[in-house]
Amino acid sequence: MNTLPRVSSVSRYKGHRFPAEIISHCVWLYFRFSLSFRDVEEMMAERGVVVSYESIREWCLKFGAAYAKRIRAHGPRPGHRWHLDEVFLKIQGKLQYLWRAVDQNGEVLDILVQSRQNKWAAKKFLRKLLKGLQYVPRAIITDKLRSYAAAKVEVMPSVEHLQQGRSNNRAENSHQHTRERERRMRGFKSPRHAQRFLSTFGVIASFFRPGRHLLAVPNYREIMRRRFTQWRELVGVQPTI
């Protein structure tokens, strides 16, 4: 992954009582692990930093999406095979569908919360992917939902489409972390809340999960060292010595 250009923390964090190191660390804790705002508050208190969970909530709302956007903008181009899947969410008693795409390396490409599971919804998601990533994959891999095939013909007709058995496990497995957070948060308040949270959570959590089970220990540690360095650069924190 390319080194991220350093950003000035002066303007980004201007007006905040706490420095960039504390704000970015709280945001990282919340989106990287299955923690509540009160959990993060307590963890910071143990380190001698007295900050309210309301402040942590505001930081996550203000800075989380910006951090995720920078990770996505300055990362390498995703893989050429996209795994797509959808899972239902029960929000305020109504059924919603979370559409998610990951590449063959498990990196989250994008998500979209919609109230439908039909061709129209599949087309909207595919167009969102193409607009955001600005390139066409070699193949998409989905389950046997007919909406994918119908939408693919209109949106990306030249792309190979695989719908074979359990070949889409990578996308399906990516929903596990979402389910953990959904339970921890006791559900999402609205489709907009789910979209906002999961868009940020997916990118930040994925950035710090480089497929540990596929890597030798020295390689994993080196990748994590680089990613923590990149994280400090993108949030505007001075590197540690």
CSV table of C-alpha atoms in Angstrom, one decimal:
chain,number,residue,atom,x,y,z
A,1,MET,CA,0.0,0.0,0.0
A,2,ASN,CA,1.3,3.5,-0.8
A,3,THR,CA,2.4,5.7,2.0
A,4,LEU,CA,-0.3,8.2,2.8
A,5,PRO,CA,0.6,11.9,2.6
A,6,ARG,CA,0.8,13.5,6.0
A,7,VAL,CA,-2.0,15.8,6.9
A,8,SER,CA,-1.8,18.8,9.2
A,9,SER,CA,-3.5,18.1,12.5
A,10,VAL,CA,-3.8,21.8,13.3
A,11,SER,CA,-6.8,22.6,11.2
A,12,ARG,CA,-8.4,19.2,11.4
A,13,TYR,CA,-8.5,19.1,15.2
A,14,LYS,CA,-8.8,22.9,15.8
A,15,GLY,CA,-11.2,23.7,18.6
A,16,HIS,CA,-10.9,20.3,20.3
A,17,ARG,CA,-9.7,20.1,23.9
A,18,PHE,CA,-8.0,16.8,23.4
A,19,PRO,CA,-5.0,16.3,21.0
A,20,ALA,CA,-5.1,14.3,17.8
A,21,GLU,CA,-3.4,11.3,19.5
A,22,ILE,CA,-6.3,10.8,21.9
A,23,ILE,CA,-9.1,11.5,19.5
A,24,SER,CA,-7.7,9.2,16.8
A,25,HIS,CA,-7.0,6.4,19.3
A,26,CYS,CA,-10.6,6.5,20.6
A,27,VAL,CA,-11.9,6.4,17.0
A,28,TRP,CA,-9.6,3.4,16.3
A,29,LEU,CA,-10.7,1.5,19.4
A,30,TYR,CA,-14.4,1.9,18.6
A,31,PHE,CA,-14.3,0.9,15.0
A,32,ARG,CA,-11.6,-1.7,15.3
A,33,PHE,CA,-13.1,-3.7,18.2
A,34,SER,CA,-16.6,-4.6,19.3
A,35,LEU,CA,-16.7,-1.9,22.0
A,36,SER,CA,-19.3,0.6,23.1
A,37,PHE,CA,-18.6,4.2,23.6
A,38,ARG,CA,-18.7,3.6,27.4
A,39,ASP,CA,-16.2,0.8,26.9
A,40,VAL,CA,-13.8,3.2,25.2
A,41,GLU,CA,-14.4,5.8,27.9
A,42,GLU,CA,-13.4,3.3,30.6
A,43,MET,CA,-10.3,2.1,28.7
A,44,MET,CA,-9.1,5.7,28.4
A,45,ALA,CA,-9.9,6.3,32.1
A,46,GLU,CA,-7.6,3.4,33.0
A,47,ARG,CA,-4.8,5.3,31.1
A,48,GLY,CA,-5.5,8.5,33.0
A,49,VAL,CA,-7.5,10.2,30.3
A,50,VAL,CA,-10.8,11.5,31.5
A,51,VAL,CA,-13.2,11.9,28.5
A,52,SER,CA,-16.9,11.3,28.3
A,53,TYR,CA,-18.5,8.8,26.1
A,54,GLU,CA,-20.5,11.6,24.5
A,55,SER,CA,-17.3,13.2,23.3
A,56,ILE,CA,-16.1,9.8,21.9
A,57,ARG,CA,-19.4,9.5,20.1
A,58,GLU,CA,-19.0,12.9,18.5
A,59,TRP,CA,-15.4,12.1,17.5
A,60,CYS,CA,-16.5,8.9,15.8
A,61,LEU,CA,-19.2,10.7,13.9
A,62,LYS,CA,-16.9,13.6,12.8
A,63,PHE,CA,-13.6,11.8,12.1
A,64,GLY,CA,-14.5,8.1,11.5
A,65,ALA,CA,-15.8,8.6,7.9
A,66,ALA,CA,-12.9,10.9,7.1
A,67,TYR,CA,-10.3,8.4,8.2
A,68,ALA,CA,-12.0,5.6,6.2
A,69,LYS,CA,-12.2,7.8,3.1
A,70,ARG,CA,-8.4,8.5,3.3
A,71,ILE,CA,-7.7,4.8,3.7
A,72,ARG,CA,-9.7,4.0,0.7
A,73,ALA,CA,-8.4,6.9,-1.4
A,74,HIS,CA,-4.7,6.1,-0.8
A,75,GLY,CA,-4.8,2.3,-0.8
A,76,PRO,CA,-3.9,0.1,-3.8
A,77,ARG,CA,-6.5,-0.8,-6.3
A,78,PRO,CA,-8.7,-3.7,-5.0
A,79,GLY,CA,-8.5,-7.2,-6.6
A,80,HIS,CA,-10.1,-8.1,-9.9
A,81,ARG,CA,-12.6,-10.6,-8.4
A,82,TRP,CA,-15.5,-9.1,-6.5
A,83,HIS,CA,-17.5,-11.2,-4.0
A,84,LEU,CA,-21.0,-9.9,-3.5
A,85,ASP,CA,-23.5,-10.9,-0.9
A,86,GLU,CA,-26.5,-9.6,1.0
A,87,VAL,CA,-27.8,-10.2,4.5
A,88,PHE,CA,-31.0,-9.0,6.2
A,89,LEU,CA,-31.0,-6.5,9.0
A,90,LYS,CA,-34.0,-5.9,11.3
A,91,ILE,CA,-34.2,-2.2,11.9
A,92,GLN,CA,-37.1,-0.7,13.9
A,93,GLY,CA,-39.1,-3.8,13.2
A,94,LYS,CA,-38.6,-3.5,9.4
A,95,LEU,CA,-36.6,-5.8,7.2
A,96,GLN,CA,-33.6,-4.1,5.5
A,97,TYR,CA,-30.8,-5.7,3.4
A,98,LEU,CA,-27.1,-5.0,3.7
A,99,TRP,CA,-25.4,-5.4,0.4
A,100,ARG,CA,-21.6,-5.9,0.7
A,101,ALA,CA,-18.8,-6.4,-1.7
A,102,VAL,CA,-15.2,-7.6,-0.9
A,103,ASP,CA,-12.3,-8.5,-3.2
A,104,GLN,CA,-10.5,-11.9,-3.3
A,105,ASN,CA,-8.3,-10.7,-0.4
A,106,GLY,CA,-11.2,-10.0,1.8
A,107,GLU,CA,-10.8,-6.2,1.6
A,108,VAL,CA,-14.2,-4.5,1.9
A,109,LEU,CA,-15.0,-2.6,-1.3
A,110,ASP,CA,-18.4,-1.0,-0.3
A,111,ILE,CA,-21.7,-1.6,1.4
A,112,LEU,CA,-25.2,-0.4,0.8
A,113,VAL,CA,-28.3,-0.7,3.1
A,114,GLN,CA,-31.5,-1.0,1.1
A,115,SER,CA,-35.1,-2.0,1.7
A,116,ARG,CA,-35.2,-4.2,-1.3
A,117,GLN,CA,-33.6,-7.4,-2.6
A,118,ASN,CA,-34.7,-7.2,-6.2
A,119,LYS,CA,-33.1,-6.3,-9.6
A,120,TRP,CA,-33.4,-2.6,-9.0
A,121,ALA,CA,-31.5,-2.9,-5.7
A,122,ALA,CA,-28.8,-5.0,-7.2
A,123,LYS,CA,-28.4,-2.5,-10.1
A,124,LYS,CA,-28.1,0.4,-7.6
A,125,PHE,CA,-25.4,-1.5,-5.7
A,126,LEU,CA,-23.4,-2.4,-8.8
A,127,ARG,CA,-23.5,1.2,-10.0
A,128,LYS,CA,-22.3,2.4,-6.6
A,129,LEU,CA,-19.4,0.0,-6.7
A,130,LEU,CA,-18.4,1.1,-10.2
A,131,LYS,CA,-18.6,4.7,-9.4
A,132,GLY,CA,-16.6,4.4,-6.3
A,133,LEU,CA,-13.9,2.1,-7.5
A,134,GLN,CA,-13.7,3.5,-11.1
A,135,TYR,CA,-12.8,0.2,-12.8
A,136,VAL,CA,-14.5,-3.0,-13.9
A,137,PRO,CA,-13.5,-6.3,-12.4
A,138,ARG,CA,-12.8,-9.5,-14.3
A,139,ALA,CA,-15.4,-11.5,-12.5
A,140,ILE,CA,-18.1,-11.1,-9.8
A,141,ILE,CA,-19.0,-14.0,-7.5
A,142,THR,CA,-22.5,-14.1,-5.9
A,143,ASP,CA,-25.0,-16.5,-4.5
A,144,LYS,CA,-27.9,-17.7,-6.7
A,145,LEU,CA,-30.1,-14.7,-6.1
A,146,ARG,CA,-31.6,-13.9,-9.6
A,147,SER,CA,-31.4,-10.2,-9.0
A,148,TYR,CA,-27.6,-10.3,-9.5
A,149,ALA,CA,-27.7,-11.9,-12.9
A,150,ALA,CA,-30.4,-9.6,-14.2
A,151,ALA,CA,-28.6,-6.5,-12.9
A,152,LYS,CA,-25.2,-7.6,-14.2
A,153,VAL,CA,-26.5,-8.0,-17.7
A,154,GLU,CA,-27.4,-4.3,-17.8
A,155,VAL,CA,-24.6,-2.7,-15.6
A,156,MET,CA,-21.5,-4.8,-16.5
A,157,PRO,CA,-22.4,-7.2,-19.4
A,158,SER,CA,-18.8,-8.1,-20.2
A,159,VAL,CA,-17.9,-9.3,-16.7
A,160,GLU,CA,-17.8,-13.0,-15.9
A,161,HIS,CA,-20.5,-14.0,-13.4
A,162,LEU,CA,-20.0,-17.0,-11.1
A,163,GLN,CA,-22.8,-18.5,-9.1
A,164,GLN,CA,-21.4,-21.8,-8.1
A,165,GLY,CA,-22.3,-23.4,-4.8
A,166,ARG,CA,-20.2,-22.2,-1.9
A,167,SER,CA,-17.7,-20.2,-3.9
A,168,ASN,CA,-19.0,-17.0,-2.3
A,169,ASN,CA,-17.9,-17.9,1.2
A,170,ARG,CA,-15.5,-14.9,1.4
A,171,ALA,CA,-18.4,-12.4,1.2
A,172,GLU,CA,-20.6,-14.4,3.4
A,173,ASN,CA,-17.9,-14.7,6.1
A,174,SER,CA,-17.4,-10.9,6.0
A,175,HIS,CA,-20.8,-10.5,7.5
A,176,GLN,CA,-19.7,-12.1,10.8
A,177,HIS,CA,-18.1,-9.0,12.2
A,178,THR,CA,-21.2,-7.0,11.3
A,179,ARG,CA,-23.4,-9.4,13.2
A,180,GLU,CA,-21.1,-9.0,16.2
A,181,ARG,CA,-21.4,-5.2,16.1
A,182,GLU,CA,-25.1,-5.4,15.6
A,183,ARG,CA,-25.5,-7.5,18.7
A,184,ARG,CA,-23.1,-5.2,20.7
A,185,MET,CA,-25.1,-2.1,19.7
A,186,ARG,CA,-28.4,-3.8,20.3
A,187,GLY,CA,-29.4,-3.2,16.7
A,188,PHE,CA,-29.2,-0.2,14.4
A,189,LYS,CA,-31.4,2.8,15.0
A,190,SER,CA,-32.3,3.4,11.3
A,191,PRO,CA,-31.1,2.5,7.8
A,192,ARG,CA,-29.1,5.7,7.7
A,193,HIS,CA,-27.4,4.9,11.0
A,194,ALA,CA,-26.5,1.4,9.7
A,195,GLN,CA,-25.2,2.8,6.4
A,196,ARG,CA,-23.1,5.5,8.2
A,197,PHE,CA,-21.6,3.1,10.8
A,198,LEU,CA,-21.0,0.1,8.6
A,199,SER,CA,-19.4,2.2,5.8
A,200,THR,CA,-16.7,3.4,8.2
A,201,PHE,CA,-16.5,0.2,10.3
A,202,GLY,CA,-15.9,-2.0,7.2
A,203,VAL,CA,-13.0,0.0,5.9
A,204,ILE,CA,-11.2,0.6,9.3
A,205,ALA,CA,-11.7,-2.9,10.6
A,206,SER,CA,-10.6,-4.5,7.3
A,207,PHE,CA,-7.5,-2.3,7.2
A,208,PHE,CA,-6.3,-3.9,10.5
A,209,ARG,CA,-7.3,-7.4,9.5
A,210,PRO,CA,-4.8,-8.4,6.9
A,211,GLY,CA,-5.6,-12.1,6.8
A,212,ARG,CA,-3.5,-13.2,9.7
A,213,HIS,CA,-4.3,-16.9,9.2
A,214,LEU,CA,-2.7,-16.8,5.7
A,215,LEU,CA,0.6,-15.1,6.9
A,216,ALA,CA,3.7,-16.2,8.6
A,217,VAL,CA,4.3,-14.4,11.9
A,218,PRO,CA,7.1,-12.2,10.7
A,219,ASN,CA,5.1,-11.1,7.6
A,220,TYR,CA,2.0,-10.4,9.7
A,221,ARG,CA,4.0,-8.3,12.1
A,222,GLU,CA,5.6,-6.3,9.4
A,223,ILE,CA,2.3,-5.7,7.6
A,224,MET,CA,0.8,-4.5,10.9
A,225,ARG,CA,3.8,-2.2,11.6
A,226,ARG,CA,3.3,-0.6,8.2
A,227,ARG,CA,-0.4,-0.2,8.7
A,228,PHE,CA,0.0,1.5,12.1
A,229,THR,CA,2.5,3.8,10.5
A,230,GLN,CA,0.1,4.6,7.7
A,231,TRP,CA,-2.7,5.1,10.2
A,232,ARG,CA,-0.7,7.7,12.1
A,233,GLU,CA,0.0,9.5,8.9
A,234,LEU,CA,-3.5,9.6,7.7
A,235,VAL,CA,-4.9,10.9,11.1
A,236,GLY,CA,-2.2,13.5,11.4
A,237,VAL,CA,-0.3,12.1,14.4
A,238,GLN,CA,3.4,12.3,14.7
A,239,PRO,CA,5.1,8.9,14.3
A,240,THR,CA,6.5,7.1,17.4
A,241,ILE,CA,10.2,6.8,17.8
